[in-house]
PDB file of C-alpha atoms in Angstrom:
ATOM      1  CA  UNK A   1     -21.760  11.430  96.944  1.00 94.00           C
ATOM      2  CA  UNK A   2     -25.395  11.470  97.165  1.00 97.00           C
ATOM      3  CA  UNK A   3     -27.676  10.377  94.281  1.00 98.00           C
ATOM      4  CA  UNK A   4     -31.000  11.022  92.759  1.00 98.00           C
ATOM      5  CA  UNK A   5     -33.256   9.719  90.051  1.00 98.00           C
ATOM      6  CA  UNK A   6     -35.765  12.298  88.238  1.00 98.00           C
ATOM      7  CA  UNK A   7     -38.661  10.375  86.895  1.00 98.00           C
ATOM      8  CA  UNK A   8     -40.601  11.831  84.375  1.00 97.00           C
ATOM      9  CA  UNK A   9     -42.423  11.317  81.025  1.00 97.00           C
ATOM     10  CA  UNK A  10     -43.546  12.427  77.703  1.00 97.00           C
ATOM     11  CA  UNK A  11     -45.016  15.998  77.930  1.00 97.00           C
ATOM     12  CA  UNK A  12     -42.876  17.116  81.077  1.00 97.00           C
ATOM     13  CA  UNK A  13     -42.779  20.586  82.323  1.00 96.00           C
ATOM     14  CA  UNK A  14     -39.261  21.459  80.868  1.00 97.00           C
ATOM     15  CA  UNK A  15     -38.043  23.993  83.439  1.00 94.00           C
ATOM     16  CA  UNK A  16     -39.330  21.519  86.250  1.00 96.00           C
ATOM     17  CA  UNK A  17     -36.590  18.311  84.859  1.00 97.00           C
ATOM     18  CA  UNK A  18     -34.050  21.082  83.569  1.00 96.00           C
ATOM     19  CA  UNK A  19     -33.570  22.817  87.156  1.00 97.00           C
ATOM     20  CA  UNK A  20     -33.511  20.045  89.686  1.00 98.00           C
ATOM     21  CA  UNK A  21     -31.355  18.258  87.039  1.00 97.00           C
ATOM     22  CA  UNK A  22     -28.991  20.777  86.687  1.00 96.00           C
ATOM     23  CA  UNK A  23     -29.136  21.749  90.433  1.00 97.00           C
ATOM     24  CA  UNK A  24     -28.804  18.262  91.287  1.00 97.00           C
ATOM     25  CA  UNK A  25     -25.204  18.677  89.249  1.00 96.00           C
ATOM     26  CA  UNK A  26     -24.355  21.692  90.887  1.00 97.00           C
ATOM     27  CA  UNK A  27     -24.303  20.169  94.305  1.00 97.00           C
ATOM     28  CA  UNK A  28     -22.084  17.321  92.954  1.00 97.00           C
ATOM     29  CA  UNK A  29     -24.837  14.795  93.070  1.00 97.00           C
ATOM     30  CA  UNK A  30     -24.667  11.637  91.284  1.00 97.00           C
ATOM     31  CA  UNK A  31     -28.003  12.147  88.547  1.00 97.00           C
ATOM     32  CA  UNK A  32     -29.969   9.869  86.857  1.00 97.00           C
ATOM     33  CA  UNK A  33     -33.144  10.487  84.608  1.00 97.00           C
ATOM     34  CA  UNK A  34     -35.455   7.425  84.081  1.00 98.00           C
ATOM     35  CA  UNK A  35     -38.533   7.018  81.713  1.00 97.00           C
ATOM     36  CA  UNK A  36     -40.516   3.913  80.721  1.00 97.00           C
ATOM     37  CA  UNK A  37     -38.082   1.332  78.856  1.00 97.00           C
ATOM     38  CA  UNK A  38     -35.231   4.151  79.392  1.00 96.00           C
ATOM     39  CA  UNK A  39     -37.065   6.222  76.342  1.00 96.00           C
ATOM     40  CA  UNK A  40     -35.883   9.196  75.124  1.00 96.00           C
ATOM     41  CA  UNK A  41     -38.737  11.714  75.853  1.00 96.00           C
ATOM     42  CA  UNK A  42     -39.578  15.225  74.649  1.00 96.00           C
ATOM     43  CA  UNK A  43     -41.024  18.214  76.927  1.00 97.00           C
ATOM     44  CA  UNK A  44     -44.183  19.978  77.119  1.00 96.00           C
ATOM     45  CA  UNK A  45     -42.200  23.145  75.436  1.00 96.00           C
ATOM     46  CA  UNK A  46     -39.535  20.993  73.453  1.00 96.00           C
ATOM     47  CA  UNK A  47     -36.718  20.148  75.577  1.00 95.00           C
ATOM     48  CA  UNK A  48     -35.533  16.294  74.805  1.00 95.00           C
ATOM     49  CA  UNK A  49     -34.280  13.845  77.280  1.00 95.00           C
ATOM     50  CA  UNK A  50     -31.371  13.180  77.501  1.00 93.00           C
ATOM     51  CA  UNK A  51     -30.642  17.188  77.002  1.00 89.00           C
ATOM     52  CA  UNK A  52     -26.681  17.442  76.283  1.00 84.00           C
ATOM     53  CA  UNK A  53     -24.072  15.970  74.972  1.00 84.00           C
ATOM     54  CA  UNK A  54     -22.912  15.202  78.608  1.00 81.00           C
ATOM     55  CA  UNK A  55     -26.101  13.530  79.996  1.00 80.00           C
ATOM     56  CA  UNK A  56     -26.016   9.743  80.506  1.00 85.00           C
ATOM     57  CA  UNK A  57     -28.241   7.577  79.099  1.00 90.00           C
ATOM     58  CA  UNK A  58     -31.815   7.420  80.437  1.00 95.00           C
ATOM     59  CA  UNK A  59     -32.806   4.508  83.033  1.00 97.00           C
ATOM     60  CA  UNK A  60     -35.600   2.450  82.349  1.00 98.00           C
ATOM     61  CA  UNK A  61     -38.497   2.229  85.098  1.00 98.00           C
ATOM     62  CA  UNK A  62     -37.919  -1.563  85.484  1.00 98.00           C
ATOM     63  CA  UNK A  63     -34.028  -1.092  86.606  1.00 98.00           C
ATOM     64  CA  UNK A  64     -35.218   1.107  89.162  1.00 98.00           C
ATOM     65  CA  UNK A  65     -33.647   0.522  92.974  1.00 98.00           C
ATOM     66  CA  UNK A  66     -34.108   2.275  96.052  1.00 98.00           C
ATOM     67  CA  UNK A  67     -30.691   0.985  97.154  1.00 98.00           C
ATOM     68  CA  UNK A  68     -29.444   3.051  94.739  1.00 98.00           C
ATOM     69  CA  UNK A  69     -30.805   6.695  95.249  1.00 98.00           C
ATOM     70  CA  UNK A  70     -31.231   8.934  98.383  1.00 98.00           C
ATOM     71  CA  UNK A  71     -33.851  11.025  96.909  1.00 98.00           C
ATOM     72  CA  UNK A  72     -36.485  10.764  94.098  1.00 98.00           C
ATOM     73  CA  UNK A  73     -37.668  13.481  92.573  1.00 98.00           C
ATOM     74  CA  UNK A  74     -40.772  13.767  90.831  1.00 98.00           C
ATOM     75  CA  UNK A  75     -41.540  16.107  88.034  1.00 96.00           C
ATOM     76  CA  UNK A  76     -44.336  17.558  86.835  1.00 94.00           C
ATOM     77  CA  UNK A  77     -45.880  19.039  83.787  1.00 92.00           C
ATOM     78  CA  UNK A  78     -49.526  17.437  84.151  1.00 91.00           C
ATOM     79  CA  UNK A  79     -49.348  15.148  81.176  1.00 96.00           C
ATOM     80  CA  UNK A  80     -46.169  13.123  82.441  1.00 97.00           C
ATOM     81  CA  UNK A  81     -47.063  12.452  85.770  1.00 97.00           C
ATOM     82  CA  UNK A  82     -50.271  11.313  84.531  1.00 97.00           C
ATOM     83  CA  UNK A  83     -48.535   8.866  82.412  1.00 97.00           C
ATOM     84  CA  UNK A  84     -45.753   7.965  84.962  1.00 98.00           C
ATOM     85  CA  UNK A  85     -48.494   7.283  87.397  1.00 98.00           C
ATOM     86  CA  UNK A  86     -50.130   4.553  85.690  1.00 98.00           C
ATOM     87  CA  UNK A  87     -46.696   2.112  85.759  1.00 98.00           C
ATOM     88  CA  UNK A  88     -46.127  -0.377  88.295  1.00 98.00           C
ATOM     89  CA  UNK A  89     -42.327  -0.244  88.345  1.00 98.00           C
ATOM     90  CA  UNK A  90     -42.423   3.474  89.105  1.00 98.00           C
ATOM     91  CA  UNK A  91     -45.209   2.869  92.146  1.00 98.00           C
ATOM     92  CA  UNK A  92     -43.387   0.031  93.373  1.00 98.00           C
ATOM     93  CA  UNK A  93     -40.090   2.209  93.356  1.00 98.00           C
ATOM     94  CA  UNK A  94     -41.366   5.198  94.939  1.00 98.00           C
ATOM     95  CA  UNK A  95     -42.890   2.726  97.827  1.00 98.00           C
ATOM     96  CA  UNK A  96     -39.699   1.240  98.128  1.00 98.00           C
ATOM     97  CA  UNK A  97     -38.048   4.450  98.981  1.00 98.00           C
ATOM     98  CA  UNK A  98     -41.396   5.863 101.259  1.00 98.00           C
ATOM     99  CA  UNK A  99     -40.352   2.243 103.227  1.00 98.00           C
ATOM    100  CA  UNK A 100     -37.064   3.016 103.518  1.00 98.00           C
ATOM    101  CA  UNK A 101     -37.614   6.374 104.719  1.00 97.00           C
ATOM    102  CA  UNK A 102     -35.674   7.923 101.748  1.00 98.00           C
ATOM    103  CA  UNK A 103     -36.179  11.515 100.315  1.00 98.00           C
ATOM    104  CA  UNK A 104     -39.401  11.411  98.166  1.00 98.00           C
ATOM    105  CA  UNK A 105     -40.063  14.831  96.236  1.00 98.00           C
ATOM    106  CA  UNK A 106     -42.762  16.034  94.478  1.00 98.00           C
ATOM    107  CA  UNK A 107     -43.084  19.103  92.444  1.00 97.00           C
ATOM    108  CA  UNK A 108     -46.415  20.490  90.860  1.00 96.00           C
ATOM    109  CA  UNK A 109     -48.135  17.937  89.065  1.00 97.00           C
ATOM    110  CA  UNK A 110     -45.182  15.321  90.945  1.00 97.00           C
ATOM    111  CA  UNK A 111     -47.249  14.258  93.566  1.00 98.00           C
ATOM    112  CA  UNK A 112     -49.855  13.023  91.159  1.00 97.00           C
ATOM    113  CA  UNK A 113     -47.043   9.885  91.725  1.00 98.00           C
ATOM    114  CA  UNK A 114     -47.076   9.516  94.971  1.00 98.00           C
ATOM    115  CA  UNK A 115     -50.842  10.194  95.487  1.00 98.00           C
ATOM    116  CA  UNK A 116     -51.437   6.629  92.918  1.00 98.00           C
ATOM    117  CA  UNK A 117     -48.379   4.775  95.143  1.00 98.00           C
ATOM    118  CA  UNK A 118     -50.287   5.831  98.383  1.00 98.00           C
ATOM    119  CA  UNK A 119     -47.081   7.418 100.475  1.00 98.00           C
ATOM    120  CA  UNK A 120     -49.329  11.008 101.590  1.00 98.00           C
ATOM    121  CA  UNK A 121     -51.880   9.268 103.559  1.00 98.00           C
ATOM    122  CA  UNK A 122     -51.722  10.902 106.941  1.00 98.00           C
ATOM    123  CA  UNK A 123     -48.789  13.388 105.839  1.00 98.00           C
ATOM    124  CA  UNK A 124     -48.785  17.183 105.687  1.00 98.00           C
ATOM    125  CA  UNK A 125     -48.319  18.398 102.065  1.00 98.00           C
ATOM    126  CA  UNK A 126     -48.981  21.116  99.693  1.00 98.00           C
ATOM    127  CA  UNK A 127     -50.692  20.921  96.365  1.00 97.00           C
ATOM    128  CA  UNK A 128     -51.067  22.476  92.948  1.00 96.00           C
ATOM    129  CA  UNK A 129     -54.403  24.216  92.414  1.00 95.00           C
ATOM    130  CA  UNK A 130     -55.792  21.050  89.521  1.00 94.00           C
ATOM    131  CA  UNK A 131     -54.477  18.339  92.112  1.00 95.00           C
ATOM    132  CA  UNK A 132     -55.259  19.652  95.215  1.00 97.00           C
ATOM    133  CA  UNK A 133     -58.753  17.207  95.411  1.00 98.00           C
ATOM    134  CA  UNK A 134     -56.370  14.105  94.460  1.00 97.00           C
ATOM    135  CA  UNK A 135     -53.949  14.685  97.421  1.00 98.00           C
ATOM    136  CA  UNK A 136     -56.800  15.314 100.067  1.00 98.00           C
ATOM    137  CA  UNK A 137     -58.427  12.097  98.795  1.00 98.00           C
ATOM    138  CA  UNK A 138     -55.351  10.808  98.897  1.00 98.00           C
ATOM    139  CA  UNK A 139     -55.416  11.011 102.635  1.00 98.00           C
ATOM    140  CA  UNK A 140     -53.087  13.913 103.255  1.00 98.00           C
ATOM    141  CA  UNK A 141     -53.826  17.302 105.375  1.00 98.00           C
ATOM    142  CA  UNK A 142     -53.103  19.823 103.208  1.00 98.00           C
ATOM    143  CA  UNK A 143     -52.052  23.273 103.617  1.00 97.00           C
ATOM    144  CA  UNK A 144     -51.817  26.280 101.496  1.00 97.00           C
ATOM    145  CA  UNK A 145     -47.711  26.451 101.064  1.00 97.00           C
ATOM    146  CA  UNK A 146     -45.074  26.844  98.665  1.00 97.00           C
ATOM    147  CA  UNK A 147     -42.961  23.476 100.458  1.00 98.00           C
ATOM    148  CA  UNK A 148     -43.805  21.143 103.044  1.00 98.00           C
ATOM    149  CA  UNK A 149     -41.535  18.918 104.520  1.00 98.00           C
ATOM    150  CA  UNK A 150     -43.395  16.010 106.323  1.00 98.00           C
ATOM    151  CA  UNK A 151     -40.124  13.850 107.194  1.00 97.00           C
ATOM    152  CA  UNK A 152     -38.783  12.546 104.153  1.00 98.00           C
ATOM    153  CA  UNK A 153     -41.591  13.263 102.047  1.00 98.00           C
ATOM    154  CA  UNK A 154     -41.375  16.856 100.377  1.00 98.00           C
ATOM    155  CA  UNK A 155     -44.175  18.857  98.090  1.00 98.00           C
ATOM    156  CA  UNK A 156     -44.351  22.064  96.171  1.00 98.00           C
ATOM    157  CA  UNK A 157     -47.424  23.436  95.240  1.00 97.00           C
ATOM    158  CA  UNK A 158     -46.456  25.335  91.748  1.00 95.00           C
ATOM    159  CA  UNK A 159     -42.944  25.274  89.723  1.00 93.00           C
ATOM    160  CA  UNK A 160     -41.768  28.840  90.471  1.00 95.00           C
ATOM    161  CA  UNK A 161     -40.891  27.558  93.919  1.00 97.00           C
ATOM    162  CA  UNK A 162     -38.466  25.073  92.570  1.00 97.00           C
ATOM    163  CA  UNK A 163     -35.540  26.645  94.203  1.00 97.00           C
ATOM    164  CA  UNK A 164     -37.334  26.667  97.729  1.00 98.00           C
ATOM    165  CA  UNK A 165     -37.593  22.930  96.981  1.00 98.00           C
ATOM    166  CA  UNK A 166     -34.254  22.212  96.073  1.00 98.00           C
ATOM    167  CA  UNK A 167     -33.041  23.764  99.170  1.00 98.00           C
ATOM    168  CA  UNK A 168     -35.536  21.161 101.106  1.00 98.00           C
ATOM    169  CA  UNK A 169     -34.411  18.126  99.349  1.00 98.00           C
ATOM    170  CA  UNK A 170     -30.717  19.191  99.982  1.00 98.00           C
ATOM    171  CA  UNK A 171     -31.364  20.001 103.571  1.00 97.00           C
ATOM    172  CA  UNK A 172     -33.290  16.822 104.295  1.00 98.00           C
ATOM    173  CA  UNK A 173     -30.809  14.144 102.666  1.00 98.00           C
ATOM    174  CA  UNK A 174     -27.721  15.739 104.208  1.00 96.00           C
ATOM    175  CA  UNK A 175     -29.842  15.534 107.491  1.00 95.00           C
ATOM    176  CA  UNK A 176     -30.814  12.298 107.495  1.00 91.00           C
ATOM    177  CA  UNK A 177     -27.303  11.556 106.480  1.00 89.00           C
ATOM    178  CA  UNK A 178     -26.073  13.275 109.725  1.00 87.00           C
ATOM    179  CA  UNK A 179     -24.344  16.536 108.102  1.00 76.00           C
ATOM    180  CA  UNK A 180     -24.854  20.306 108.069  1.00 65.00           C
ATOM    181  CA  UNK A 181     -25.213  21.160 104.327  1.00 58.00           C
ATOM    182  CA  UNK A 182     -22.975  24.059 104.062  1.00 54.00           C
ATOM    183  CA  UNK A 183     -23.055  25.079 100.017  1.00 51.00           C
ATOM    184  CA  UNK A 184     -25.337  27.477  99.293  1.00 46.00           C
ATOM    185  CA  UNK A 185     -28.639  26.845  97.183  1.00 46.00           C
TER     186      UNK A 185
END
């Protein structure tokens, strides 16, 4: 079963952590949501972390391993990347899997991460209107698109491609893991 970790913060864009999570679930993926100290968080436009009944606890940034995931995906919502950003767990982590050439996804304000743990330099990405400046600097040739796949590094430009994205991160794990993904996404 494949796995994922969604790392996000206080002030996240709600639909962005809802969907892949939920998504994530669909596919039969084994989820896990992780904030700093394993925090329970609230969203831009209310939602709360952990958000059911079923939901397992949050994981703290610190107990973060890239042995343990296949993809990470990276929310956004502009004030929780911002704060995610700015810990050293989370930068080390999301290195860890760029090294190990493991799915790393960002979405909107997402790649504010991985622009701060310096995986886009000499990638092809797409960006978000306020962060497009950041990912350029950042050393990455951007284009104007809804998803790039550069390898195993995956951006979307605004949240209303979120589907288009899931189908990316699906299609890449499943081929790096040597399979045709044959649900439907």
């Amino acid at each position: 079963m494949p796995s994922a970790v969604i790392i996000t913060g206080p002030g996240f864009q709600d639909h962005d952590v809802v969907y892949t999570y939920y998504r994530l679930l669909e596919e039969g993926w084994h989820v896990d949501v992780a904030t700093r100290n394993g925090a329970d968080v609230i969203g831009k436009y209310g939602v709360p972390l952990p958000m059911d009944k079923t939901a397992k606890p949050l994981v703290a940034f610190d107990q973060l391993d890239a042995a343990a995931y296949d993809a990470v995906i990276l929310t956004g919502g502009h004030e929780a990347p911002d704060r995610v950003r700015q810990d050293a767990h989370v930068l080390d982590f999301v290195r860890a899997m760029d090294r190990e050439e493991k799915v790393v996804a960002g979405l909107c304000h997402g790649p504010w991460i991985m622009v701060s743990a310096g995986v886009l330099k000499g990638r092809t990405a797409c960006a978000y209107i306020g962060l497009r400046d950041d990912v350029v600097n950042a050393g990455a040739n951007v284009v104007d698109s809804d998803v790039i796949v550069d390898g195993h590094i995956i951006t979307c430009s605004y949240y209303a491609y979120v589907g288009r994205f899931m189908r990316a991160v699906f299609d890449t794990v499943a081929e790096k893991a040597g399979q045709t993904r044959s649900a439907a996404a």
